[in-house]
Coordinates of N, CA, C and O in Angstrom, one line a residue:
E2 N 0.7 -1.3 0.1 CA 0.4 -0.4 0.1 C 1.1 1.6 -0.1 O 2.0 1.3 0.6
Y3 N 0.9 2.0 -0.6 CA 0.9 3.3 -1.1 C 0.5 4.6 0.0 O -0.3 4.7 0.3
T4 N 1.7 5.3 0.6 CA 1.1 6.4 1.6 C 1.6 7.8 0.7 O 3.2 7.3 0.4
F5 N 1.2 8.5 1.4 CA 1.5 10.0 1.0 C 2.9 10.4 1.8 O 2.8 10.2 2.7
P6 N 3.8 11.3 0.9 CA 4.8 11.9 2.1 C 4.3 12.4 3.0 O 3.2 13.3 2.6
A7 N 4.8 12.8 4.3 CA 4.2 13.8 5.3 C 4.8 15.0 4.6 O 3.9 16.1 5.2
S8 N 5.3 15.5 3.5 CA 5.7 16.9 3.3 C 4.6 17.5 2.7 O 4.4 18.5 2.3
L9 N 3.8 16.6 2.2 CA 2.7 16.9 1.0 C 1.4 17.0 1.3 O 1.3 15.7 1.9
P10 N 0.4 17.3 1.6 CA -0.9 17.5 1.7 C -1.3 16.3 0.8 O -0.7 16.6 -0.6
A11 N -2.2 15.4 0.9 CA -3.0 14.4 0.2 C -3.5 15.4 -1.2 O -3.4 14.6 -2.5
S12 N -3.9 16.5 -1.4 CA -4.4 17.3 -2.4 C -3.4 17.4 -3.1 O -3.7 18.0 -4.5
E13 N -2.1 18.0 -3.0 CA -1.0 18.3 -4.0 C -0.9 17.2 -4.9 O 0.0 17.1 -5.7
S14 N -0.6 15.9 -4.1 CA 0.2 14.8 -4.4 C -1.0 13.7 -5.5 O -0.2 13.3 -6.1
Q15 N -2.2 14.2 -5.9 CA -3.2 13.9 -7.1 C -2.6 14.2 -8.1 O -3.3 13.6 -9.0
G16 N -1.9 15.2 -8.0 CA -1.4 15.5 -10.0 C -2.1 16.8 -10.7 O -3.1 17.4 -9.6
S17 N -1.8 17.0 -12.0 CA -2.5 18.4 -12.0 C -3.8 18.3 -12.5 O -3.9 19.6 -12.8
A18 N -4.1 17.4 -12.9 CA -5.6 17.1 -13.0 C -6.7 17.8 -11.8 O -7.6 18.5 -13.0
T19 N -6.4 17.9 -10.8 CA -7.6 19.0 -10.0 C -7.3 20.2 -10.1 O -8.3 21.0 -9.8
S20 N -5.8 20.6 -10.6 CA -5.6 22.0 -11.0 C -5.7 22.6 -11.8 O -5.7 24.0 -12.0
K21 N -6.6 21.9 -12.7 CA -6.3 22.5 -14.4 C -7.7 23.3 -14.3 O -8.5 23.2 -13.4
K22 N -7.7 24.6 -14.8 CA -8.6 25.6 -14.7 C -9.6 25.1 -16.2 O -9.2 25.1 -17.3
Q23 N -10.5 24.8 -15.8 CA -11.5 25.1 -16.9 C -12.2 25.6 -17.8 O -12.0 26.7 -17.1
R24 N -11.5 26.4 -18.8 CA -12.9 27.1 -19.9 C -14.1 27.6 -20.1 O -14.7 26.5 -19.8
V25 N -14.3 28.1 -20.1 CA -15.5 28.8 -19.7 C -15.9 28.8 -21.6 O -15.5 29.8 -22.0
R26 N -16.9 28.2 -22.4 CA -17.8 28.6 -23.2 C -18.7 29.1 -23.8 O -19.5 29.2 -22.5
K27 N -18.8 30.3 -24.5 CA -19.9 31.4 -25.0 C -21.0 30.1 -25.6 O -20.5 29.1 -26.3
P28 N -22.5 30.1 -25.1 CA -23.3 29.2 -25.9 C -23.3 29.5 -27.2 O -23.4 30.8 -27.8
R29 N -23.3 28.4 -28.1 CA -23.6 28.6 -30.1 C -24.8 29.0 -30.1 O -26.2 28.3 -29.3
Q30 N -24.9 30.1 -30.6 CA -26.7 30.0 -31.2 C -26.7 29.1 -32.3 O -26.2 28.3 -33.4
K31 N -28.5 28.5 -32.1 CA -28.9 27.6 -32.9 C -29.3 27.9 -34.3 O -29.5 29.3 -34.6
V32 N -28.9 27.8 -35.4 CA -29.3 27.6 -36.7 C -30.4 27.0 -37.4 O -30.2 25.7 -37.3
I33 N -31.2 27.8 -37.6 CA -32.2 27.0 -37.7 C -33.1 27.5 -39.3 O -33.5 28.1 -39.2
P34 N -32.9 26.0 -40.7 CA -32.6 26.6 -41.4 C -34.0 27.1 -41.8 O -35.1 26.9 -41.1
M35 N -34.8 28.1 -42.9 CA -36.5 28.3 -42.8 C -37.2 27.0 -43.3 O -38.4 27.1 -43.2
E36 N -36.4 26.4 -44.1 CA -37.2 25.2 -45.2 C -36.1 24.1 -44.6 O -35.1 24.4 -45.4
K37 N -36.5 22.9 -44.0 CA -36.1 21.7 -44.6 C -35.9 21.2 -45.9 O -37.2 21.0 -46.3
V38 N -35.4 20.9 -45.9 CA -35.2 19.7 -47.4 C -34.6 18.2 -47.7 O -33.3 18.2 -46.6
Y39 N -35.3 17.5 -47.6 CA -34.7 15.8 -47.7 C -34.6 15.7 -48.9 O -35.4 15.6 -49.8
V40 N -33.8 14.7 -48.9 CA -32.9 14.2 -50.1 C -33.4 12.7 -50.6 O -32.6 12.2 -49.2
T41 N -34.0 12.1 -51.2 CA -33.7 10.3 -51.4 C -32.2 10.6 -51.8 O -32.0 10.5 -52.9
P42 N -31.7 9.3 -50.7 CA -30.3 8.9 -51.9 C -30.4 8.1 -52.7 O -31.0 7.5 -53.1
T43 N -29.5 8.3 -54.0 CA -29.5 7.1 -55.0 C -28.6 6.2 -55.2 O -27.8 6.1 -53.8
E44 N -28.1 5.3 -55.9 CA -27.4 4.3 -56.5 C -26.2 5.0 -56.2 O -25.4 4.4 -56.0
N45 N -25.9 6.4 -56.7 CA -24.2 6.9 -56.7 C -24.0 7.8 -54.9 O -23.0 7.6 -55.1
D46 N -24.5 7.4 -54.0 CA -24.5 8.0 -52.7 C -23.7 7.2 -51.7 O -24.6 5.9 -52.0
V47 N -23.2 7.6 -50.8 CA -22.8 6.5 -50.1 C -23.1 7.4 -48.4 O -22.8 8.3 -48.5
L48 N -23.8 6.4 -48.2 CA -24.4 6.8 -47.1 C -23.5 6.8 -45.9 O -22.9 5.3 -45.9
L49 N -23.9 7.6 -44.7 CA -22.7 7.8 -43.2 C -23.5 7.3 -42.3 O -25.1 7.1 -42.3
G50 N -23.4 6.7 -41.5 CA -23.9 5.9 -40.2 C -23.8 4.8 -40.2 O -23.0 3.6 -40.6
R51 N -24.3 4.5 -39.0 CA -24.3 2.8 -38.7 C -25.6 2.0 -38.8 O -26.7 2.5 -39.1
G52 N -25.8 0.3 -38.6 CA -26.2 -0.2 -39.3 C -27.1 -0.3 -40.6 O -26.4 0.0 -41.8
G53 N -28.1 -1.5 -41.1 CA -28.8 -2.1 -41.5 C -28.8 -0.8 -43.1 O -28.9 -1.2 -43.9
R54 N -29.6 0.0 -42.8 CA -29.9 1.5 -44.1 C -28.3 1.3 -44.4 O -28.5 1.0 -45.7
S55 N -27.3 2.0 -43.8 CA -26.0 2.3 -44.7 C -25.2 0.9 -45.1 O -24.6 1.1 -46.7
N56 N -25.4 0.0 -44.6 CA -24.8 -1.2 -44.7 C -25.0 -1.7 -46.4 O -24.3 -2.4 -47.1
H57 N -26.3 -1.8 -46.3 CA -27.2 -2.5 -47.3 C -27.5 -1.8 -48.6 O -27.9 -1.9 -49.3
H58 N -27.1 -0.2 -47.9 CA -27.6 0.6 -49.7 C -26.6 0.4 -50.9 O -25.1 -0.1 -50.7
I59 N -26.5 0.4 -51.9 CA -26.4 0.0 -52.8 C -25.5 0.8 -53.6 O -24.1 0.3 -53.6
G60 N -24.7 2.4 -52.8 CA -23.9 2.7 -53.1 C -22.6 2.8 -52.5 O -21.2 2.4 -52.6
N61 N -23.4 2.2 -51.1 CA -21.8 2.1 -50.3 C -21.2 0.3 -50.5 O -20.6 0.4 -50.1
K62 N -22.1 -0.5 -51.1 CA -22.1 -2.1 -51.4 C -20.6 -1.4 -52.8 O -19.5 -2.5 -52.7
R63 N -21.2 -0.5 -53.9 CA -20.2 -0.3 -54.5 C -18.8 0.4 -54.4 O -17.9 -0.1 -55.0
Y64 N -18.8 0.7 -52.9 CA -17.8 2.0 -52.7 C -16.8 0.8 -52.1 O -15.7 1.0 -51.8
R65 N -17.6 -0.3 -51.1 CA -16.6 -1.3 -50.1 C -16.4 -1.7 -51.4 O -14.8 -2.5 -51.5
E66 N -16.7 -2.2 -52.5 CA -16.0 -3.0 -53.3 C -14.9 -2.2 -54.2 O -13.7 -3.2 -54.4
E67 N -15.2 -1.3 -54.2 CA -13.8 -0.3 -55.1 C -12.7 -0.5 -54.4 O -11.8 -0.6 -54.7
V68 N -12.6 -0.2 -52.6 CA -12.0 -0.1 -52.1 C -11.2 -1.4 -51.7 O -10.1 -1.6 -51.9
K69 N -11.8 -2.5 -51.9 CA -11.5 -3.9 -52.0 C -10.8 -4.1 -53.3 O -9.4 -4.4 -53.1
N70 N -11.2 -3.9 -54.6 CA -10.2 -3.8 -55.6 C -9.0 -2.8 -55.6 O -7.7 -3.1 -55.9
L71 N -8.7 -1.6 -54.8 CA -7.6 -0.9 -55.1 C -6.7 -1.3 -53.8 O -5.5 -0.4 -53.8
R72 N -7.2 -2.1 -52.9 CA -6.4 -2.4 -51.5 C -5.0 -2.8 -52.1 O -4.0 -2.2 -51.7
T73 N -4.8 -3.7 -52.9 CA -3.9 -4.0 -53.2 C -2.7 -3.2 -53.9 O -1.4 -3.2 -53.6
W74 N -3.5 -2.6 -54.8 CA -2.4 -1.4 -55.5 C -2.1 -0.1 -54.4 O -0.5 0.1 -54.3
Y75 N -2.9 0.1 -53.6 CA -2.6 0.9 -52.2 C -1.1 0.4 -51.3 O -0.5 1.3 -50.7
L76 N -1.6 -0.8 -51.4 CA -0.5 -1.4 -50.3 C 0.7 -1.6 -51.2 O 2.0 -1.7 -50.6
S77 N 1.2 -1.7 -52.6 CA 1.9 -2.0 -53.2 C 2.7 -0.5 -53.5 O 4.4 -1.1 -53.7
I78 N 1.7 0.5 -52.7 CA 2.8 2.0 -53.0 C 4.1 1.9 -52.3 O 4.7 2.6 -52.4
G79 N 4.0 1.8 -50.7 CA 4.8 1.4 -50.1 C 5.2 2.9 -49.4 O 3.6 3.4 -48.8
D80 N 6.2 3.4 -49.0 CA 5.6 4.6 -48.1 C 5.6 6.4 -48.7 O 5.4 7.2 -48.2
N81 N 4.8 6.1 -50.0 CA 5.0 7.6 -50.8 C 3.8 7.7 -50.6 O 2.4 7.7 -51.6
K82 N 3.8 8.7 -49.3 CA 2.6 9.4 -49.0 C 1.4 10.2 -49.8 O 0.3 10.2 -50.5
E83 N 2.2 10.7 -50.6 CA 1.7 11.7 -51.6 C 0.8 10.8 -53.0 O -0.1 10.9 -53.2
E84 N 1.5 9.7 -53.3 CA 0.6 8.6 -54.4 C -0.6 8.2 -53.5 O -1.3 8.0 -54.5
K85 N -0.2 8.1 -52.5 CA -1.2 7.2 -51.4 C -2.4 8.0 -51.6 O -3.5 8.0 -51.5
T86 N -2.0 9.3 -51.4 CA -2.9 10.2 -50.9 C -4.1 10.6 -52.5 O -5.3 10.5 -52.7
E87 N -2.9 10.7 -53.1 CA -3.9 10.1 -54.8 C -4.5 9.9 -54.9 O -5.7 9.9 -55.5
L88 N -4.5 8.6 -54.7 CA -5.3 7.1 -55.2 C -6.4 7.3 -54.2 O -7.5 7.2 -54.7
S89 N -6.3 7.7 -52.6 CA -7.5 7.5 -51.6 C -8.9 8.6 -52.5 O -9.7 8.7 -52.6
Q90 N -7.8 9.9 -53.1 CA -8.9 10.8 -53.4 C -9.4 11.0 -54.6 O -10.6 11.0 -54.5
C91 N -9.0 9.8 -55.2 CA -9.3 9.7 -57.0 C -10.9 8.2 -56.4 O -11.7 8.2 -57.5
L92 N -11.0 7.7 -55.3 CA -12.3 6.9 -55.1 C -12.9 7.8 -54.9 O -14.1 7.3 -55.1

């Protein structure tokens, strides 16, 4: 069992986590659109999110297949970051 040194009070020995000053943030103003526009996703769209809807969407399936096809090319590039960036951006 560890005991605190007699020269330091227990509050000082806990580290800097308790002495860090919290930053005060101003509340953000809510932006409410005048009119909400809903978009129906097409087969060319990639949906973000989790779960069945995004996993089974045709655009997401095509995207995952394309990633799978380009994986060996990406891995063969090696350490050339510029070429890897170019490849990922063309995807």
